[in-house]
């Protein structure tokens, strides 16, 4: 039985606890809870400046979703009033940079996705949009070049790959020129919006020195292309090191900090998912736990939304496999609590088998003294003689997934190490059921 068929049999259309980012569409918008202040800030930044918006926050906290929904709502404002709102078009996919990809390859990947996005949107824009404010978009939609591309388009038919279009006589540079000319036609100056491209998970580049170099290398190929609006997302403060680059001055905005979603929103996150995925087939949807159980778990994992959703899904799979479904509120609470306890204990035991007592002491001290977020510079408070002495213990905790750390050679004071949702679960287990 796979995940979605369990949910189908429980009268849902799909898995309500997917841990994937919310997309820039009406489904994502419906599931998006809270964050009014962050949405307002990101919306203003996206529409008022061509420099990159930077979102800094813990892994899995909701950065990509925030960027997508801010872009989606900006497009909605444009649809409502194209005279007063700039045209913001969310790119259909987020991007990640890899340490090995060249700036040219990355640029080609971005322009391919941007071209796909524009083509997908073109028919929608052509139909029934009031475009009084968008002379550029109108001109582009009516240009012979677009018509020619939308008719033949062998370049996109095989799922990207600009190189495959030899027959139509486009070289890859011809392709970039075409896409850039589209962007210039639609967004003739930098004031009237752009295609929003999200550059995700910069922390995967590991050190802020590497991330800075990478972004600097992309500066002239991407940040200067008219009609693209960038949102950069990174965890562990990695963006602080990037925005500090002198070579990026004017291209990057100061990071917006994305805090965990407030505890008070946990119930609404749960309810929105239950409502949205309700199959409405005449039978009430069933779940083996309630909104307040989800709320409790969100609290235990220290407001790591991705972890809370993933554990909710694991629990549902466990119940489905067990063959007996709790029915009453009390039964559900008991089953959920005993599952959570057993899962936490097994993670705790696996972690203990792989990690020494010194690392576990560091883990506990990081929680009690720093609320789970610390930097290499905190070594004395954490009982080490030097940064070097602390490093292997951090690494040991990282290997078992209790903390996430950014190796940072720039600023030792930055809180670049943080306890993960799994770490908070283990902490809860030790507190409530002993070590
Ligand atoms: N405001 C929100 N309301 C409801 N669900 C949300 C919200 N924000 C994020 N989520 C959900 O939380 C999970 C994590 O979100 P997202 O992937 O956007 O986080 P992230 O910070 O980009 O993670 P990462 O650091 O791994 O890139 C996703 O399943 C998403 O659907
Ligand atoms: Mg993300």
Tab-separated table of C-alpha atoms and ligand atoms in Angstrom:
chain	number	residue	atom	x	y	z
A	1	UNK	CA	0.000	0.000	0.000
A	2	UNK	CA	1.558	3.335	-0.858
A	3	UNK	CA	1.139	6.612	1.030
A	4	UNK	CA	-1.483	8.119	-1.167
A	5	UNK	CA	-3.707	5.035	-1.310
A	6	UNK	CA	-3.856	4.994	2.496
A	7	UNK	CA	-5.059	8.568	2.401
A	8	UNK	CA	-7.492	7.729	-0.393
A	9	UNK	CA	-9.004	5.031	1.775
A	10	UNK	CA	-9.273	7.592	4.580
A	11	UNK	CA	-11.265	9.846	2.194
A	12	UNK	CA	-8.498	12.249	1.215
A	13	UNK	CA	-7.539	13.128	-2.333
A	14	UNK	CA	-3.830	13.059	-1.504
A	15	UNK	CA	-1.294	12.969	1.333
A	16	UNK	CA	-2.165	15.950	3.573
A	17	UNK	CA	1.278	15.862	5.243
A	18	UNK	CA	3.593	16.245	2.282
A	19	UNK	CA	6.814	17.901	3.394
A	20	UNK	CA	7.419	19.460	-0.047
A	21	UNK	CA	7.529	23.276	-0.302
A	22	UNK	CA	4.224	24.966	-1.123
A	23	UNK	CA	4.116	25.991	-4.765
A	24	UNK	CA	3.188	29.371	-6.238
A	25	UNK	CA	-0.351	28.277	-7.075
A	26	UNK	CA	-3.810	28.402	-5.553
A	27	UNK	CA	-3.294	25.074	-3.741
A	28	UNK	CA	-0.133	26.411	-2.093
A	29	UNK	CA	-1.956	29.615	-1.240
A	30	UNK	CA	-4.762	27.673	0.423
A	31	UNK	CA	-2.329	25.666	2.563
A	32	UNK	CA	-0.174	28.642	3.512
A	33	UNK	CA	-0.835	29.734	7.094
A	34	UNK	CA	0.217	32.853	8.998
A	35	UNK	CA	3.326	34.873	8.129
A	36	UNK	CA	1.401	38.040	7.277
A	37	UNK	CA	4.329	40.202	8.281
A	38	UNK	CA	6.913	38.200	6.307
A	39	UNK	CA	4.624	38.083	3.261
A	40	UNK	CA	4.218	41.835	3.405
A	41	UNK	CA	7.975	42.387	3.664
A	42	UNK	CA	8.867	39.938	0.894
A	43	UNK	CA	6.053	41.322	-1.297
A	44	UNK	CA	7.359	44.868	-0.953
A	45	UNK	CA	10.915	43.756	-1.623
A	46	UNK	CA	9.958	41.705	-4.674
A	47	UNK	CA	7.918	44.433	-6.288
A	48	UNK	CA	9.966	47.482	-5.373
A	49	UNK	CA	13.533	46.521	-6.105
A	50	UNK	CA	15.375	44.510	-8.700
A	51	UNK	CA	18.067	43.422	-6.245
A	52	UNK	CA	17.840	39.896	-4.818
A	53	UNK	CA	15.589	39.222	-1.833
A	54	UNK	CA	17.378	37.045	0.736
A	55	UNK	CA	15.556	34.712	3.123
A	56	UNK	CA	17.492	33.398	6.076
A	57	UNK	CA	16.049	30.836	8.476
A	58	UNK	CA	16.388	27.331	9.869
A	59	UNK	CA	16.194	24.316	7.583
A	60	UNK	CA	12.578	23.347	6.863
A	61	UNK	CA	11.078	26.446	8.431
A	62	UNK	CA	9.198	27.536	5.294
A	63	UNK	CA	11.527	29.832	3.288
A	64	UNK	CA	10.819	28.400	-0.148
A	65	UNK	CA	7.088	28.307	0.548
A	66	UNK	CA	7.187	31.938	1.679
A	67	UNK	CA	9.012	33.000	-1.502
A	68	UNK	CA	6.558	31.077	-3.692
A	69	UNK	CA	3.432	32.375	-2.005
A	70	UNK	CA	4.730	35.962	-1.959
A	71	UNK	CA	5.302	35.686	-5.730
A	72	UNK	CA	1.902	34.070	-6.245
A	73	UNK	CA	0.147	36.862	-4.338
A	74	UNK	CA	2.089	39.529	-6.205
A	75	UNK	CA	0.828	38.025	-9.467
A	76	UNK	CA	-2.679	37.989	-8.027
A	77	UNK	CA	-2.398	41.720	-7.234
A	78	UNK	CA	-1.277	42.332	-10.787
A	79	UNK	CA	-4.272	40.409	-12.085
A	80	UNK	CA	-6.540	42.500	-9.868
A	81	UNK	CA	-5.000	45.771	-10.958
A	82	UNK	CA	-2.358	45.827	-13.639
A	83	UNK	CA	-2.134	49.614	-13.488
A	84	UNK	CA	-0.897	49.811	-9.934
A	85	UNK	CA	0.878	46.471	-9.412
A	86	UNK	CA	3.998	45.386	-11.252
A	87	UNK	CA	3.879	42.140	-13.236
A	88	UNK	CA	5.401	39.372	-11.123
A	89	UNK	CA	5.550	35.904	-12.668
A	90	UNK	CA	6.680	33.009	-10.443
A	91	UNK	CA	9.151	30.760	-12.260
A	92	UNK	CA	7.740	27.258	-12.441
A	93	UNK	CA	10.605	25.617	-10.530
A	94	UNK	CA	13.087	26.669	-7.841
A	95	UNK	CA	16.806	26.327	-8.534
A	96	UNK	CA	19.672	24.923	-6.547
A	97	UNK	CA	23.286	25.594	-7.246
A	98	UNK	CA	25.768	22.793	-7.091
A	99	UNK	CA	29.457	23.347	-6.382
A	100	UNK	CA	30.390	21.812	-9.746
A	101	UNK	CA	27.962	23.443	-12.184
A	102	UNK	CA	29.517	26.227	-14.262
A	103	UNK	CA	27.890	29.690	-14.359
A	104	UNK	CA	27.150	29.154	-18.064
A	105	UNK	CA	25.378	25.858	-17.476
A	106	UNK	CA	23.433	27.350	-14.620
A	107	UNK	CA	22.436	30.325	-16.721
A	108	UNK	CA	21.219	28.026	-19.465
A	109	UNK	CA	19.173	26.023	-16.975
A	110	UNK	CA	17.590	29.201	-15.608
A	111	UNK	CA	16.798	30.662	-19.018
A	112	UNK	CA	15.249	27.356	-20.107
A	113	UNK	CA	12.927	27.320	-17.098
A	114	UNK	CA	12.129	31.009	-17.539
A	115	UNK	CA	11.267	30.435	-21.196
A	116	UNK	CA	9.051	27.486	-20.246
A	117	UNK	CA	7.337	29.610	-17.616
A	118	UNK	CA	6.689	32.420	-20.070
A	119	UNK	CA	5.331	30.051	-22.685
A	120	UNK	CA	3.072	28.315	-20.173
A	121	UNK	CA	1.756	31.652	-18.996
A	122	UNK	CA	1.394	33.224	-22.409
A	123	UNK	CA	-1.960	31.671	-23.227
A	124	UNK	CA	-3.263	32.511	-19.764
A	125	UNK	CA	-2.143	36.113	-20.168
A	126	UNK	CA	-3.581	36.331	-23.600
A	127	UNK	CA	-6.959	35.188	-22.339
A	128	UNK	CA	-8.969	37.599	-20.333
A	129	UNK	CA	-6.267	39.562	-18.571
A	130	UNK	CA	-6.649	43.244	-18.223
A	131	UNK	CA	-3.239	44.398	-19.362
A	132	UNK	CA	-3.688	48.122	-19.562
A	133	UNK	CA	-0.568	48.643	-17.494
A	134	UNK	CA	1.586	46.249	-19.481
A	135	UNK	CA	2.474	47.586	-22.841
A	136	UNK	CA	5.550	45.350	-22.850
A	137	UNK	CA	3.632	42.165	-22.140
A	138	UNK	CA	1.058	43.016	-24.781
A	139	UNK	CA	3.738	43.636	-27.353
A	140	UNK	CA	5.489	40.384	-26.475
A	141	UNK	CA	2.313	38.302	-26.643
A	142	UNK	CA	1.611	39.676	-30.075
A	143	UNK	CA	5.139	39.406	-31.394
A	144	UNK	CA	5.716	37.179	-34.429
A	145	UNK	CA	8.695	35.623	-32.627
A	146	UNK	CA	6.529	34.236	-29.835
A	147	UNK	CA	3.985	32.929	-32.302
A	148	UNK	CA	6.725	31.154	-34.186
A	149	UNK	CA	8.096	29.621	-30.983
A	150	UNK	CA	4.743	28.569	-29.607
A	151	UNK	CA	3.901	26.806	-32.851
A	152	UNK	CA	7.067	24.809	-33.468
A	153	UNK	CA	9.038	24.871	-30.231
A	154	UNK	CA	11.190	21.782	-30.739
A	155	UNK	CA	13.560	23.310	-28.225
A	156	UNK	CA	11.271	22.543	-25.303
A	157	UNK	CA	9.622	19.430	-26.494
A	158	UNK	CA	12.173	17.031	-25.009
A	159	UNK	CA	11.990	18.620	-21.579
A	160	UNK	CA	14.659	21.289	-21.906
A	161	UNK	CA	18.098	21.103	-23.418
A	162	UNK	CA	18.760	24.044	-25.599
A	163	UNK	CA	21.352	22.057	-27.502
A	164	UNK	CA	18.751	19.810	-29.089
A	165	UNK	CA	17.459	22.490	-31.380
A	166	UNK	CA	19.972	22.319	-34.179
A	167	UNK	CA	17.221	21.858	-36.754
A	168	UNK	CA	15.619	25.190	-36.041
A	169	UNK	CA	19.019	26.775	-36.270
A	170	UNK	CA	19.230	27.937	-32.678
A	171	UNK	CA	22.544	27.632	-30.986
A	172	UNK	CA	22.568	27.928	-27.229
A	173	UNK	CA	23.631	31.554	-27.492
A	174	UNK	CA	20.798	32.183	-29.933
A	175	UNK	CA	18.503	30.626	-27.390
A	176	UNK	CA	19.717	32.863	-24.528
A	177	UNK	CA	19.436	35.917	-26.736
A	178	UNK	CA	15.854	35.034	-27.571
A	179	UNK	CA	14.822	34.522	-23.956
A	180	UNK	CA	16.604	37.688	-22.881
A	181	UNK	CA	14.883	39.608	-25.651
A	182	UNK	CA	11.537	38.294	-24.401
A	183	UNK	CA	12.347	39.444	-20.907
A	184	UNK	CA	13.423	42.827	-22.194
A	185	UNK	CA	10.222	43.154	-24.187
A	186	UNK	CA	7.988	42.225	-21.259
A	187	UNK	CA	9.933	44.146	-18.621
A	188	UNK	CA	11.426	47.103	-20.487
A	189	UNK	CA	12.779	48.715	-17.342
A	190	UNK	CA	13.597	47.309	-13.957
A	191	UNK	CA	10.617	48.971	-12.327
A	192	UNK	CA	7.819	46.904	-13.765
A	193	UNK	CA	8.409	43.469	-12.269
A	194	UNK	CA	9.996	40.275	-13.480
A	195	UNK	CA	10.022	36.501	-13.394
A	196	UNK	CA	10.720	35.434	-9.808
A	197	UNK	CA	13.450	32.826	-9.583
A	198	UNK	CA	14.099	31.160	-6.235
A	199	UNK	CA	17.647	30.012	-5.562
A	200	UNK	CA	17.221	27.479	-2.806
A	201	UNK	CA	19.308	25.788	-0.134
A	202	UNK	CA	22.473	27.839	-0.396
A	203	UNK	CA	23.650	26.167	2.808
A	204	UNK	CA	24.332	23.057	0.707
A	205	UNK	CA	27.389	24.916	-0.530
A	206	UNK	CA	28.682	24.352	3.017
A	207	UNK	CA	30.788	27.423	3.694
A	208	UNK	CA	29.791	30.988	3.175
A	209	UNK	CA	33.104	31.539	1.365
A	210	UNK	CA	32.059	28.979	-1.279
A	211	UNK	CA	28.522	30.387	-1.439
A	212	UNK	CA	29.863	33.917	-1.846
A	213	UNK	CA	32.210	32.887	-4.661
A	214	UNK	CA	29.419	31.028	-6.405
A	215	UNK	CA	26.996	33.941	-6.244
A	216	UNK	CA	29.707	36.406	-7.266
A	217	UNK	CA	30.392	34.249	-10.320
A	218	UNK	CA	26.716	34.377	-11.245
A	219	UNK	CA	26.464	38.124	-10.767
A	220	UNK	CA	27.111	39.224	-14.308
A	221	UNK	CA	25.334	36.374	-16.004
A	222	UNK	CA	22.141	36.451	-13.990
A	223	UNK	CA	21.701	39.367	-11.637
A	224	UNK	CA	22.090	41.782	-14.472
A	225	UNK	CA	19.513	40.123	-16.737
A	226	UNK	CA	16.557	42.467	-16.966
A	227	UNK	CA	13.239	40.970	-15.964
A	228	UNK	CA	14.527	38.395	-13.463
A	229	UNK	CA	13.822	38.871	-9.769
A	230	UNK	CA	15.875	36.639	-7.491
A	231	UNK	CA	15.019	35.230	-4.106
A	232	UNK	CA	17.948	33.532	-2.366
A	233	UNK	CA	17.195	31.124	0.486
A	234	UNK	CA	19.748	29.825	2.956
A	235	UNK	CA	19.975	28.372	6.442
A	236	UNK	CA	22.493	28.791	9.262
A	237	UNK	CA	23.206	32.414	8.450
A	238	UNK	CA	25.043	31.485	5.215
A	239	UNK	CA	23.504	34.483	3.447
A	240	UNK	CA	25.124	36.900	5.885
A	241	UNK	CA	28.463	35.959	4.377
A	242	UNK	CA	27.112	36.366	0.844
A	243	UNK	CA	25.580	39.811	1.312
A	244	UNK	CA	28.833	41.007	2.897
A	245	UNK	CA	30.578	40.675	-0.488
A	246	UNK	CA	31.720	43.989	-1.893
A	247	UNK	CA	31.221	42.628	-5.395
A	248	UNK	CA	27.549	42.054	-4.705
A	249	UNK	CA	26.774	45.475	-3.269
A	250	UNK	CA	23.596	46.757	-4.914
A	251	UNK	CA	22.616	43.292	-6.121
A	252	UNK	CA	21.517	41.807	-2.810
A	253	UNK	CA	19.137	43.066	-0.153
A	254	UNK	CA	19.757	42.588	3.566
A	255	UNK	CA	18.423	39.143	4.592
A	256	UNK	CA	14.877	38.845	5.912
A	257	UNK	CA	14.877	36.477	8.875
A	258	UNK	CA	12.163	33.814	8.630
A	259	UNK	CA	11.335	32.590	12.148
A	260	UNK	CA	9.536	29.296	12.799
A	261	UNK	CA	5.790	29.518	12.369
A	262	UNK	CA	4.173	30.393	15.722
A	263	UNK	CA	2.911	27.509	17.825
A	264	UNK	CA	-0.557	29.009	17.705
A	265	UNK	CA	-0.647	28.309	13.949
A	266	UNK	CA	-0.067	24.545	14.221
A	267	UNK	CA	-3.774	23.792	14.465
A	268	UNK	CA	-4.524	25.924	11.390
A	269	UNK	CA	-1.770	24.140	9.400
A	270	UNK	CA	-3.416	20.821	10.271
A	271	UNK	CA	-6.979	22.043	9.598
A	272	UNK	CA	-6.097	23.630	6.243
A	273	UNK	CA	-4.613	20.338	5.054
A	274	UNK	CA	-7.529	18.241	6.250
A	275	UNK	CA	-10.003	20.579	4.562
A	276	UNK	CA	-8.061	20.995	1.341
A	277	UNK	CA	-7.484	17.284	0.768
A	278	UNK	CA	-10.951	16.185	1.892
A	279	UNK	CA	-12.184	13.926	-0.914
A	280	UNK	CA	-15.764	15.123	-0.335
A	281	UNK	CA	-17.099	11.776	-1.459
A	282	UNK	CA	-19.910	11.657	1.056
A	283	UNK	CA	-17.790	10.091	3.828
A	284	UNK	CA	-15.942	12.105	6.453
A	285	UNK	CA	-12.151	12.015	6.166
A	286	UNK	CA	-10.407	9.945	8.835
A	287	UNK	CA	-7.077	10.566	10.551
A	288	UNK	CA	-5.655	8.593	13.461
A	289	UNK	CA	-4.772	11.778	15.370
A	290	UNK	CA	-6.181	15.228	16.001
A	291	UNK	CA	-5.101	18.803	15.563
A	292	UNK	CA	-4.010	19.026	19.204
A	293	UNK	CA	-1.771	15.943	18.783
A	294	UNK	CA	-0.170	17.669	15.805
A	295	UNK	CA	0.212	20.806	17.900
A	296	UNK	CA	1.962	18.794	20.656
A	297	UNK	CA	4.355	17.249	18.165
A	298	UNK	CA	5.108	20.649	16.614
A	299	UNK	CA	6.025	21.836	20.101
A	300	UNK	CA	8.241	18.790	20.751
A	301	UNK	CA	10.208	19.226	17.499
A	302	UNK	CA	10.738	22.872	18.438
A	303	UNK	CA	8.571	24.237	15.644
A	304	UNK	CA	10.354	22.485	12.811
A	305	UNK	CA	7.431	22.331	10.394
A	306	UNK	CA	9.054	19.950	7.934
A	307	UNK	CA	9.790	17.454	10.743
A	308	UNK	CA	6.304	17.748	12.221
A	309	UNK	CA	4.719	17.036	8.826
A	310	UNK	CA	7.077	14.172	8.066
A	311	UNK	CA	6.444	12.535	11.469
A	312	UNK	CA	2.689	12.983	10.988
A	313	UNK	CA	2.978	11.042	7.741
A	314	UNK	CA	5.149	8.344	9.391
A	315	UNK	CA	2.552	7.929	12.113
A	316	UNK	CA	-0.255	7.547	9.568
A	317	UNK	CA	1.744	4.865	7.733
A	318	UNK	CA	2.363	3.098	11.036
A	319	UNK	CA	-1.361	3.047	11.841
A	320	UNK	CA	-2.265	1.816	8.384
A	321	UNK	CA	0.293	-0.983	8.660
A	322	UNK	CA	-0.897	-1.981	12.121
A	323	UNK	CA	-4.346	-2.767	10.746
A	324	UNK	CA	-6.216	-1.268	13.718
A	325	UNK	CA	-7.374	2.303	13.567
A	326	UNK	CA	-8.051	4.293	16.738
A	327	UNK	CA	-11.527	5.818	16.664
A	328	UNK	CA	-12.190	7.965	19.694
A	329	UNK	CA	-10.263	11.101	20.555
A	330	UNK	CA	-8.789	9.393	23.619
A	331	UNK	CA	-7.761	6.272	21.677
A	332	UNK	CA	-6.100	8.449	19.073
A	333	UNK	CA	-4.192	10.403	21.706
A	334	UNK	CA	-2.955	7.237	23.398
A	335	UNK	CA	-1.889	5.556	20.159
A	336	UNK	CA	-0.150	8.710	18.986
A	337	UNK	CA	1.666	9.203	22.300
A	338	UNK	CA	2.864	5.631	22.524
A	339	UNK	CA	4.031	5.690	18.874
A	340	UNK	CA	5.888	8.971	19.435
A	341	UNK	CA	7.512	7.642	22.604
A	342	UNK	CA	8.606	4.409	20.915
A	343	UNK	CA	9.933	6.205	17.854
A	344	UNK	CA	11.819	8.756	19.979
A	345	UNK	CA	13.309	5.991	22.135
A	346	UNK	CA	14.529	4.053	19.149
A	347	UNK	CA	16.153	7.174	17.689
A	348	UNK	CA	17.713	7.953	21.091
A	349	UNK	CA	19.120	4.407	21.359
A	350	UNK	CA	20.498	4.461	17.808
A	351	UNK	CA	22.107	7.845	18.454
A	352	UNK	CA	23.620	6.696	21.756
A	353	UNK	CA	25.092	3.621	20.105
A	354	UNK	CA	26.898	5.815	17.585
A	355	UNK	CA	27.876	8.829	19.678
A	356	UNK	CA	30.178	9.240	22.647
A	357	UNK	CA	29.212	10.810	25.996
A	358	UNK	CA	31.170	13.996	25.282
A	359	UNK	CA	29.139	14.708	22.153
A	360	UNK	CA	25.907	13.996	24.048
A	361	UNK	CA	26.974	16.402	26.793
A	362	UNK	CA	27.657	19.061	24.165
A	363	UNK	CA	24.200	18.395	22.725
A	364	UNK	CA	22.511	18.847	26.115
A	365	UNK	CA	24.579	21.944	26.956
A	366	UNK	CA	23.795	23.508	23.569
A	367	UNK	CA	20.115	23.128	24.372
A	368	UNK	CA	20.173	24.298	27.969
A	369	UNK	CA	22.628	27.153	27.467
A	370	UNK	CA	21.943	28.287	23.909
A	371	UNK	CA	18.425	27.075	23.204
A	372	UNK	CA	19.852	24.842	20.472
A	373	UNK	CA	21.663	27.455	18.388
A	374	UNK	CA	25.333	28.168	18.834
A	375	UNK	CA	28.501	29.022	16.979
A	376	UNK	CA	32.118	27.807	17.001
A	377	UNK	CA	32.977	30.905	19.060
A	378	UNK	CA	30.914	29.566	21.984
A	379	UNK	CA	33.431	26.794	22.712
A	380	UNK	CA	34.503	28.108	26.168
A	381	UNK	CA	30.948	28.307	27.493
A	382	UNK	CA	30.400	24.786	26.204
A	383	UNK	CA	33.416	23.508	28.161
A	384	UNK	CA	36.059	23.189	25.414
A	385	UNK	CA	39.596	24.565	25.385
A	386	UNK	CA	39.490	25.506	21.723
A	387	UNK	CA	37.348	25.550	18.591
A	388	UNK	CA	39.450	22.629	17.333
A	389	UNK	CA	38.593	20.576	20.428
A	390	UNK	CA	34.874	21.149	19.937
A	391	UNK	CA	34.811	20.465	16.197
A	392	UNK	CA	34.933	16.614	16.255
A	393	UNK	CA	32.063	16.534	18.763
A	394	UNK	CA	29.952	18.796	16.547
A	395	UNK	CA	30.795	16.538	13.643
A	396	UNK	CA	29.711	13.465	15.618
A	397	UNK	CA	26.355	15.113	16.386
A	398	UNK	CA	25.988	16.107	12.761
A	399	UNK	CA	26.611	12.567	11.597
A	400	UNK	CA	23.705	11.238	13.647
A	401	UNK	CA	21.476	14.122	12.570
A	402	UNK	CA	21.088	15.820	15.963
A	403	UNK	CA	22.546	19.111	14.734
A	404	UNK	CA	23.096	20.799	11.416
A	405	UNK	CA	26.192	22.870	11.002
A	406	UNK	CA	27.608	25.189	8.448
A	407	UNK	CA	31.351	25.001	8.264
A	408	UNK	CA	32.158	28.651	8.340
A	409	UNK	CA	35.609	30.037	8.035
A	410	UNK	CA	34.464	33.650	8.053
A	411	UNK	CA	32.696	34.448	11.270
A	412	UNK	CA	33.139	32.184	14.270
A	413	UNK	CA	30.551	34.118	16.265
A	414	UNK	CA	27.730	33.323	13.887
A	415	UNK	CA	25.155	30.869	15.277
A	416	UNK	CA	25.884	28.462	12.487
A	417	UNK	CA	25.149	25.220	14.354
A	418	UNK	CA	21.611	24.298	15.289
A	419	UNK	CA	19.713	21.405	16.797
A	420	UNK	CA	17.454	19.696	14.232
A	421	UNK	CA	13.829	18.613	14.683
A	422	UNK	CA	15.158	15.081	15.227
A	423	UNK	CA	17.518	16.472	17.865
A	424	UNK	CA	14.633	18.137	19.699
A	425	UNK	CA	12.719	14.872	19.614
A	426	UNK	CA	15.683	13.085	21.210
A	427	UNK	CA	15.942	15.865	23.800
A	428	UNK	CA	12.249	15.455	24.621
A	429	UNK	CA	12.758	11.702	24.959
A	430	UNK	CA	15.682	12.154	27.350
A	431	UNK	CA	13.725	14.694	29.418
A	432	UNK	CA	10.549	12.674	29.682
A	433	UNK	CA	11.748	9.077	29.547
A	434	UNK	CA	15.362	9.397	30.679
A	435	UNK	CA	18.643	8.820	28.867
B	1	LIG	N1	3.247	29.090	6.164
B	1	LIG	C1	3.068	27.772	5.998
B	1	LIG	N2	1.860	27.194	6.208
B	1	LIG	C2	1.691	25.858	6.074
B	1	LIG	N3	2.663	25.012	5.705
B	1	LIG	C3	3.888	25.525	5.466
B	1	LIG	C4	4.149	26.926	5.598
B	1	LIG	N4	5.442	27.150	5.307
B	1	LIG	C5	5.973	25.944	5.022
B	1	LIG	N5	5.057	24.974	5.104
B	1	LIG	C6	5.327	23.544	4.928
B	1	LIG	O1	6.501	23.251	5.687
B	1	LIG	C7	7.402	22.410	4.976
B	1	LIG	C8	8.754	23.101	4.832
B	1	LIG	O2	8.602	24.251	4.007
B	1	LIG	P1	9.739	24.747	2.981
B	1	LIG	O3	10.196	23.638	2.122
B	1	LIG	O4	9.207	25.963	2.342
B	1	LIG	O5	10.884	25.141	4.027
B	1	LIG	P2	12.369	25.672	3.715
B	1	LIG	O6	12.702	26.620	4.815
B	1	LIG	O7	12.468	26.169	2.331
B	1	LIG	O8	13.199	24.343	3.860
B	1	LIG	P3	14.731	24.080	3.389
B	1	LIG	O9	15.578	24.808	4.358
B	1	LIG	O10	14.883	22.598	3.501
B	1	LIG	O11	14.843	24.583	1.996
B	1	LIG	C9	6.711	22.125	3.649
B	1	LIG	O12	6.064	20.880	3.747
B	1	LIG	C10	5.674	23.208	3.492
B	1	LIG	O13	4.546	22.721	2.824
B	2	LIG	MG1	13.698	25.519	0.740
